[in-house]
Short mmCIF file of C-alpha atoms and ligand atoms in Angstrom, two decimals:
data_model
loop_
_atom_site.label_atom_id
_atom_site.label_comp_id
_atom_site.label_asym_id
_atom_site.label_seq_id
_atom_site.Cartn_x
_atom_site.Cartn_y
_atom_site.Cartn_z
CA UNK A 1 6.46 150.60 267.53
CA UNK A 2 6.31 153.59 269.86
CA UNK A 3 4.71 156.94 269.15
CA UNK A 4 5.18 160.34 270.74
CA UNK A 5 2.55 162.94 269.93
CA UNK A 6 3.83 166.52 269.71
CA UNK A 7 0.87 168.67 270.71
CA UNK A 8 1.09 172.00 268.92
CA UNK A 9 -2.56 172.67 268.10
CA UNK A 10 -3.09 172.62 264.33
CA UNK A 11 0.65 171.97 263.87
CA UNK A 12 0.60 168.75 265.95
CA UNK A 13 2.30 165.60 264.68
CA UNK A 14 3.55 162.16 265.66
CA UNK A 15 7.10 160.95 266.10
CA UNK A 16 7.09 157.25 265.19
CA UNK A 17 9.89 155.01 266.48
CA UNK A 18 10.33 151.69 264.74
CA UNK A 19 13.44 149.75 263.85
CA UNK A 20 13.34 148.84 260.16
CA UNK A 21 10.78 151.57 259.38
CA UNK A 22 12.84 152.76 256.40
CA UNK A 23 12.34 149.35 254.74
CA UNK A 24 8.63 150.06 254.36
CA UNK A 25 8.21 153.71 255.14
CA UNK A 26 5.20 154.15 252.84
CA UNK A 27 2.94 152.58 255.44
CA UNK A 28 3.61 155.46 257.87
CA UNK A 29 2.84 158.21 255.38
CA UNK A 30 -0.87 158.59 254.89
CA UNK A 31 -1.92 161.83 253.23
CA UNK A 32 -4.15 163.21 250.48
CA UNK A 33 -1.62 164.70 248.05
CA UNK A 34 -0.31 162.02 245.72
CA UNK A 35 3.12 163.43 244.90
CA UNK A 36 6.16 163.32 247.15
CA UNK A 37 9.63 164.68 246.50
CA UNK A 38 12.42 163.04 248.50
CA UNK A 39 15.37 165.31 249.27
CA UNK A 40 18.48 163.42 250.29
CA UNK A 41 22.27 163.51 249.98
CA UNK A 42 24.61 161.31 247.96
CA UNK A 43 25.75 159.27 251.00
CA UNK A 44 22.33 158.54 252.50
CA UNK A 45 20.60 158.27 249.11
CA UNK A 46 23.01 155.53 248.09
CA UNK A 47 22.03 153.40 251.10
CA UNK A 48 18.32 154.12 251.61
CA UNK A 49 17.10 155.99 248.51
CA UNK A 50 15.91 153.06 246.46
CA UNK A 51 13.98 151.28 249.20
CA UNK A 52 12.36 154.50 250.44
CA UNK A 53 11.24 155.42 246.90
CA UNK A 54 9.91 151.95 246.09
CA UNK A 55 8.02 151.76 249.39
CA UNK A 56 6.45 155.18 248.79
CA UNK A 57 5.49 154.15 245.25
CA UNK A 58 4.00 150.93 246.59
CA UNK A 59 1.89 153.10 248.91
CA UNK A 60 0.49 154.87 245.83
CA UNK A 61 2.61 158.02 245.62
CA UNK A 62 4.33 159.46 242.56
CA UNK A 63 7.86 160.08 243.79
CA UNK A 64 10.69 162.29 242.56
CA UNK A 65 14.13 162.51 244.17
CA UNK A 66 16.57 165.39 244.58
CA UNK A 67 20.04 164.17 245.58
CA UNK A 68 22.45 166.81 246.88
CA UNK A 69 26.13 166.57 247.85
CA UNK A 70 26.62 165.66 251.52
CA UNK A 71 28.00 168.22 253.97
CA UNK A 72 27.19 171.62 255.44
CA UNK A 73 27.85 173.51 252.15
CA UNK A 74 24.63 172.00 250.80
CA UNK A 75 22.68 174.02 253.38
CA UNK A 76 23.61 177.21 251.57
CA UNK A 77 21.03 179.83 250.55
CA UNK A 78 22.48 179.66 247.01
CA UNK A 79 21.38 176.04 246.61
CA UNK A 80 17.69 177.01 246.91
CA UNK A 81 16.76 178.31 243.41
CA UNK A 82 17.75 175.05 241.72
CA UNK A 83 15.62 173.09 244.21
CA UNK A 84 12.57 175.33 243.75
CA UNK A 85 12.94 175.04 239.94
CA UNK A 86 13.07 171.27 240.19
CA UNK A 87 9.90 171.22 242.32
CA UNK A 88 8.13 173.35 239.73
CA UNK A 89 9.34 171.01 236.98
CA UNK A 90 7.98 168.05 238.94
CA UNK A 91 4.66 169.94 239.28
CA UNK A 92 4.71 169.70 243.08
CA UNK A 93 1.61 171.53 244.30
CA UNK A 94 0.49 172.80 247.71
CA UNK A 95 -1.22 169.47 248.38
CA UNK A 96 2.02 167.53 247.90
CA UNK A 97 4.90 167.12 250.33
CA UNK A 98 8.66 166.85 250.65
CA UNK A 99 10.45 164.03 252.42
CA UNK A 100 13.74 164.78 254.19
CA UNK A 101 15.86 161.63 254.09
CA UNK A 102 19.14 162.28 255.87
CA UNK A 103 20.82 164.03 258.76
CA UNK A 104 20.55 167.56 260.13
CA UNK A 105 21.71 169.34 256.97
CA UNK A 106 19.09 167.66 254.77
CA UNK A 107 16.34 168.02 257.41
CA UNK A 108 16.99 171.74 257.93
CA UNK A 109 17.28 172.48 254.21
CA UNK A 110 14.29 170.38 253.15
CA UNK A 111 12.21 171.91 255.96
CA UNK A 112 13.16 175.40 254.82
CA UNK A 113 12.23 174.59 251.22
CA UNK A 114 8.90 173.18 252.47
CA UNK A 115 8.28 176.33 254.56
CA UNK A 116 8.84 178.67 251.60
CA UNK A 117 7.90 176.88 248.35
CA UNK A 118 4.41 178.05 247.26
CA UNK A 119 4.18 179.82 250.68
CA UNK A 120 4.55 176.51 252.46
CA UNK A 121 3.86 172.83 251.84
CA UNK A 122 4.01 169.73 254.05
CA UNK A 123 7.15 167.78 254.83
CA UNK A 124 8.10 164.55 256.55
CA UNK A 125 11.33 163.92 258.45
CA UNK A 126 13.17 160.61 258.04
CA UNK A 127 16.25 161.36 260.18
CA UNK A 128 19.21 159.00 259.68
CA UNK A 129 21.86 160.51 261.99
CA UNK A 130 21.87 160.44 265.78
CA UNK A 131 21.88 164.24 265.94
CA UNK A 132 18.86 164.45 263.64
CA UNK A 133 17.01 161.68 265.50
CA UNK A 134 17.38 163.27 268.94
CA UNK A 135 17.29 166.93 268.03
CA UNK A 136 17.06 168.60 264.64
CA UNK A 137 14.19 166.59 263.11
CA UNK A 138 11.87 167.58 265.97
CA UNK A 139 10.52 171.00 266.79
CA UNK A 140 10.29 172.67 263.40
CA UNK A 141 13.42 174.85 263.37
CA UNK A 142 14.37 174.88 259.70
CA UNK A 143 17.05 177.03 258.11
CA UNK A 144 19.77 177.61 255.55
CA UNK A 145 23.18 179.25 255.99
CA UNK A 146 24.43 182.59 254.67
CA UNK A 147 28.12 183.38 254.03
CA UNK A 148 27.81 185.45 257.25
CA UNK A 149 26.90 182.46 259.41
CA UNK A 150 24.90 179.32 260.01
CA UNK A 151 21.09 179.16 260.16
CA UNK A 152 20.68 182.89 259.52
CA UNK A 153 17.63 182.47 257.27
CA UNK A 154 14.96 180.15 258.57
CA UNK A 155 11.49 179.55 259.90
CA UNK A 156 9.49 177.60 262.43
CA UNK A 157 7.79 175.02 260.21
CA UNK A 158 6.70 171.80 261.84
CA UNK A 159 6.91 168.49 259.95
CA UNK A 160 3.76 166.43 259.36
CA UNK A 161 5.47 163.38 260.80
CA UNK A 162 8.88 162.19 262.00
CA UNK A 163 9.77 158.52 261.45
CA UNK A 164 12.81 157.35 263.42
CA UNK A 165 14.46 154.10 262.37
CA UNK A 166 17.25 153.44 264.88
CA UNK A 167 18.67 150.78 262.51
CA UNK A 168 19.89 153.69 260.37
CA UNK A 169 22.56 154.39 262.99
CA UNK A 170 24.34 151.18 261.96
CA UNK A 171 25.47 152.88 258.73
CA UNK A 172 26.57 156.05 260.54
CA UNK A 173 30.32 156.72 260.84
CA UNK A 174 31.91 156.80 264.32
CA UNK A 175 32.53 160.54 263.93
CA UNK A 176 28.84 161.25 263.27
CA UNK A 177 27.75 159.03 266.15
CA UNK A 178 30.10 160.91 268.49
CA UNK A 179 28.78 164.21 267.14
CA UNK A 180 25.20 163.28 268.08
CA UNK A 181 26.23 162.10 271.55
CA UNK A 182 26.95 165.68 272.64
CA UNK A 183 23.24 166.48 272.24
CA UNK A 184 22.27 163.30 274.09
CA UNK A 185 24.54 164.26 277.03
CA UNK A 186 23.09 167.77 276.86
CA UNK A 187 19.55 166.45 277.48
CA UNK A 188 20.78 164.66 280.59
CA UNK A 189 22.52 167.81 281.79
CA UNK A 190 19.57 170.15 281.32
CA UNK A 191 16.57 167.99 282.25
CA UNK A 192 17.25 164.44 283.34
CA UNK A 193 19.83 163.29 285.90
CA UNK A 194 18.65 159.70 285.49
CA UNK A 195 19.48 159.84 281.78
CA UNK A 196 22.88 161.39 282.56
CA UNK A 197 23.63 158.65 285.11
CA UNK A 198 22.56 155.99 282.61
CA UNK A 199 25.02 157.39 280.03
CA UNK A 200 27.73 157.23 282.70
CA UNK A 201 26.81 153.65 283.67
CA UNK A 202 26.92 152.52 280.03
CA UNK A 203 30.51 153.75 279.93
CA UNK A 204 30.63 154.40 276.19
CA UNK A 205 29.12 153.49 272.83
CA UNK A 206 29.28 149.69 273.17
CA UNK A 207 27.54 149.81 276.54
CA UNK A 208 24.97 152.27 275.23
CA UNK A 209 23.93 150.41 272.05
CA UNK A 210 21.74 147.81 273.86
CA UNK A 211 19.66 150.65 275.37
CA UNK A 212 19.96 153.22 272.59
CA UNK A 213 16.26 152.97 271.59
CA UNK A 214 15.15 154.04 275.07
CA UNK A 215 17.77 156.79 275.19
CA UNK A 216 16.70 158.25 271.83
CA UNK A 217 13.04 158.03 272.85
CA UNK A 218 13.78 159.83 276.13
CA UNK A 219 15.69 162.63 274.34
CA UNK A 220 12.78 163.11 271.93
CA UNK A 221 10.32 163.16 274.80
CA UNK A 222 12.31 165.89 276.57
CA UNK A 223 12.43 167.92 273.36
CA UNK A 224 8.69 167.36 272.80
CA UNK A 225 7.86 168.72 276.24
CA UNK A 226 10.06 171.78 275.82
CA UNK A 227 8.80 172.56 272.29
CA UNK A 228 5.16 172.15 273.33
CA UNK A 229 5.68 174.76 276.06
CA UNK A 230 7.75 177.16 273.95
CA UNK A 231 7.46 176.45 270.22
CA UNK A 232 8.89 179.82 269.12
CA UNK A 233 12.01 179.76 271.33
CA UNK A 234 11.15 182.70 273.55
CA UNK A 235 11.97 181.11 276.91
CA UNK A 236 12.30 177.50 278.01
CA UNK A 237 13.36 176.24 274.56
CA UNK A 238 16.56 178.26 274.94
CA UNK A 239 17.64 175.65 277.53
CA UNK A 240 18.28 173.35 274.57
CA UNK A 241 21.18 175.66 273.75
CA UNK A 242 23.19 174.61 276.80
CA UNK A 243 26.87 174.67 275.78
CA UNK A 244 25.99 176.17 272.41
CA UNK A 245 26.97 179.83 272.97
CA UNK A 246 30.65 179.11 273.51
CA UNK A 247 30.39 176.06 271.26
CA UNK A 248 29.12 178.07 268.27
CA UNK A 249 31.81 180.70 268.83
CA UNK A 250 34.44 177.95 268.87
CA UNK A 251 33.08 176.35 265.70
CA UNK A 252 33.23 179.76 264.04
CA UNK A 253 36.75 180.43 265.39
CA UNK A 254 37.93 177.38 263.44
CA UNK A 255 35.83 178.29 260.40
CA UNK A 256 33.76 175.14 260.94
CA UNK A 257 36.79 173.06 259.85
CA UNK A 258 38.42 171.66 263.01
CA UNK A 259 35.58 170.75 265.36
CA UNK A 260 32.24 169.14 264.60
CA UNK A 261 29.15 170.76 266.15
CA UNK A 262 29.04 168.06 268.84
CA UNK A 263 32.70 168.43 269.75
CA UNK A 264 32.34 172.19 270.06
CA UNK A 265 29.16 171.87 272.16
CA UNK A 266 30.94 169.42 274.46
CA UNK A 267 33.77 171.91 275.01
CA UNK A 268 31.11 174.62 275.51
CA UNK A 269 29.17 172.62 278.15
CA UNK A 270 32.34 172.01 280.16
CA UNK A 271 33.58 175.61 279.80
CA UNK A 272 30.32 177.21 280.94
CA UNK A 273 30.08 174.90 283.96
CA UNK A 274 33.67 175.61 284.98
CA UNK A 275 33.06 179.37 284.80
CA UNK A 276 29.71 179.12 286.62
CA UNK A 277 31.19 176.89 289.34
CA UNK A 278 33.84 179.53 290.06
CA UNK A 279 31.09 182.15 290.38
CA UNK A 280 29.01 179.93 292.66
CA UNK A 281 26.25 179.62 290.04
CA UNK A 282 26.71 175.87 289.48
CA UNK A 283 27.31 173.20 292.10
CA UNK A 284 31.01 172.31 292.43
CA UNK A 285 32.01 169.15 290.55
CA UNK A 286 29.41 169.35 287.76
CA UNK A 287 31.97 170.28 285.07
CA UNK A 288 34.10 167.27 286.01
CA UNK A 289 31.10 164.93 285.81
CA UNK A 290 30.38 166.22 282.29
CA UNK A 291 34.04 165.82 281.28
CA UNK A 292 34.03 162.17 282.44
CA UNK A 293 30.89 161.24 280.52
CA UNK A 294 31.95 163.19 277.40
CA UNK A 295 35.29 161.33 277.38
CA UNK A 296 33.47 157.96 277.54
CA UNK A 297 31.81 158.85 274.23
CA UNK A 298 34.94 160.21 272.55
CA UNK A 299 34.09 163.88 272.97
CA UNK A 300 36.66 166.52 273.94
CA UNK A 301 35.93 169.06 276.68
CA UNK A 302 38.97 171.26 276.26
CA UNK A 303 40.49 172.98 273.28
CA UNK A 304 43.68 175.00 272.90
CA UNK A 305 41.96 177.99 271.21
CA UNK A 306 42.61 181.19 273.20
CA UNK A 307 39.41 181.98 275.14
CA UNK A 308 39.72 185.75 274.56
CA UNK A 309 39.76 185.20 270.78
CA UNK A 310 36.88 182.73 270.83
CA UNK A 311 34.84 185.07 273.00
CA UNK A 312 34.98 187.69 270.23
CA UNK A 313 32.56 185.37 268.40
CA UNK A 314 30.27 185.43 271.43
CA UNK A 315 30.46 189.24 271.41
CA UNK A 316 29.44 189.30 267.75
CA UNK A 317 26.58 186.95 268.50
CA UNK A 318 25.50 189.26 271.29
CA UNK A 319 25.51 192.25 268.93
CA UNK A 320 23.23 190.33 266.63
CA UNK A 321 20.87 189.63 269.48
CA UNK A 322 20.87 193.04 271.15
CA UNK A 323 22.69 193.71 274.39
CA UNK A 324 21.36 190.76 276.35
CA UNK A 325 23.09 187.39 276.17
CA UNK A 326 20.97 184.56 277.52
CA UNK A 327 23.27 181.88 278.87
CA UNK A 328 22.13 178.44 279.96
CA UNK A 329 23.57 177.32 283.30
CA UNK A 330 23.13 174.21 285.42
CA UNK A 331 22.34 174.32 289.12
CA UNK A 332 23.27 170.67 289.12
CA UNK A 333 23.09 167.79 286.63
CA UNK A 334 19.50 167.67 285.37
CA UNK A 335 18.59 171.18 286.57
CA UNK A 336 19.09 174.02 284.12
CA UNK A 337 18.18 177.71 284.13
CA UNK A 338 18.52 180.80 281.97
CA UNK A 339 20.97 183.42 283.16
CA UNK A 340 20.93 186.85 281.47
CA UNK A 341 24.50 188.14 281.25
CA UNK A 342 27.05 189.74 278.93
CA UNK A 343 29.87 188.25 276.85
CA UNK A 344 32.35 189.32 279.56
CA UNK A 345 30.95 186.41 281.62
CA UNK A 346 33.05 184.04 279.51
CA UNK A 347 36.43 185.46 280.30
N1 LIG B 1 18.18 172.58 268.55
C1 LIG B 1 17.60 173.49 269.45
C2 LIG B 1 16.14 173.71 269.24
O1 LIG B 1 15.53 173.02 268.45
O2 LIG B 1 15.57 174.57 269.85
#
């Protein structure tokens, strides 16, 4: 077992890494309140629901379960009232806690419910996807979507604990594994050349699997450091959005249908480096290095969407944010910086 402590004053917590942890997760959850409500989706619940519930019951908790349909639509604002009503019916009080069992959608939604129900109760993250294990379960960004866009209503609400069972990745589809790899490559790009080189040396998923525990741990450690220095996303934390500005615009261009988040971010990382290389803001050759590693893990770095059309999404984003667009650039692999610009930068 390995533990990373996220030091955020009174909001501090541990990230526990242990293969097989989901088989007996009750032993990691030690708290006063005696009721827990597990929020999961139909896919993950089918595989892990029963053993998580029985382990929590064995540890002395009274457990209820809310199972939601899998997929991004579940993260909708409209889904919330039914969940709050269910928590009231289960008599979940401020002392009790929610347990997010699933990927990024479940973690974000469950965290948002925890942040708002009874003005805030505790929650525990049990991330089962690669993306959730390396990124969304850590750092306390929780949110739901509006018809106008993703993550538009949310909060910073840190979990009480994150328990990462890497064995859960064995039941993850190839597409979801690939999706998470974009964030893994991103960490190498923004903070850790050694990690990036390791991903290149592994050459793809089969080469990576023997060292995946160390890679996930390293990604979490990078995120821990960044979040500790900038919990509320006012400066350094924005570096975690490398490739995301163009990536989000591209996802939106296709109405979230054609490209997964990871695929879009991969295209975004390559696009921003190509542009910045031409302007002398990124060392020549960086975009190509990213394209090579992305391809090893099945991620695209180009897309036929017309840049001018996609960039309209960036412009809209910029309007939402005011007139400054903070773009993340690389000096070189492993060295990132914030570059204030305008949407015109993209094309
Ligand atoms: N996923 C980016 C962040 O947590 O800041």
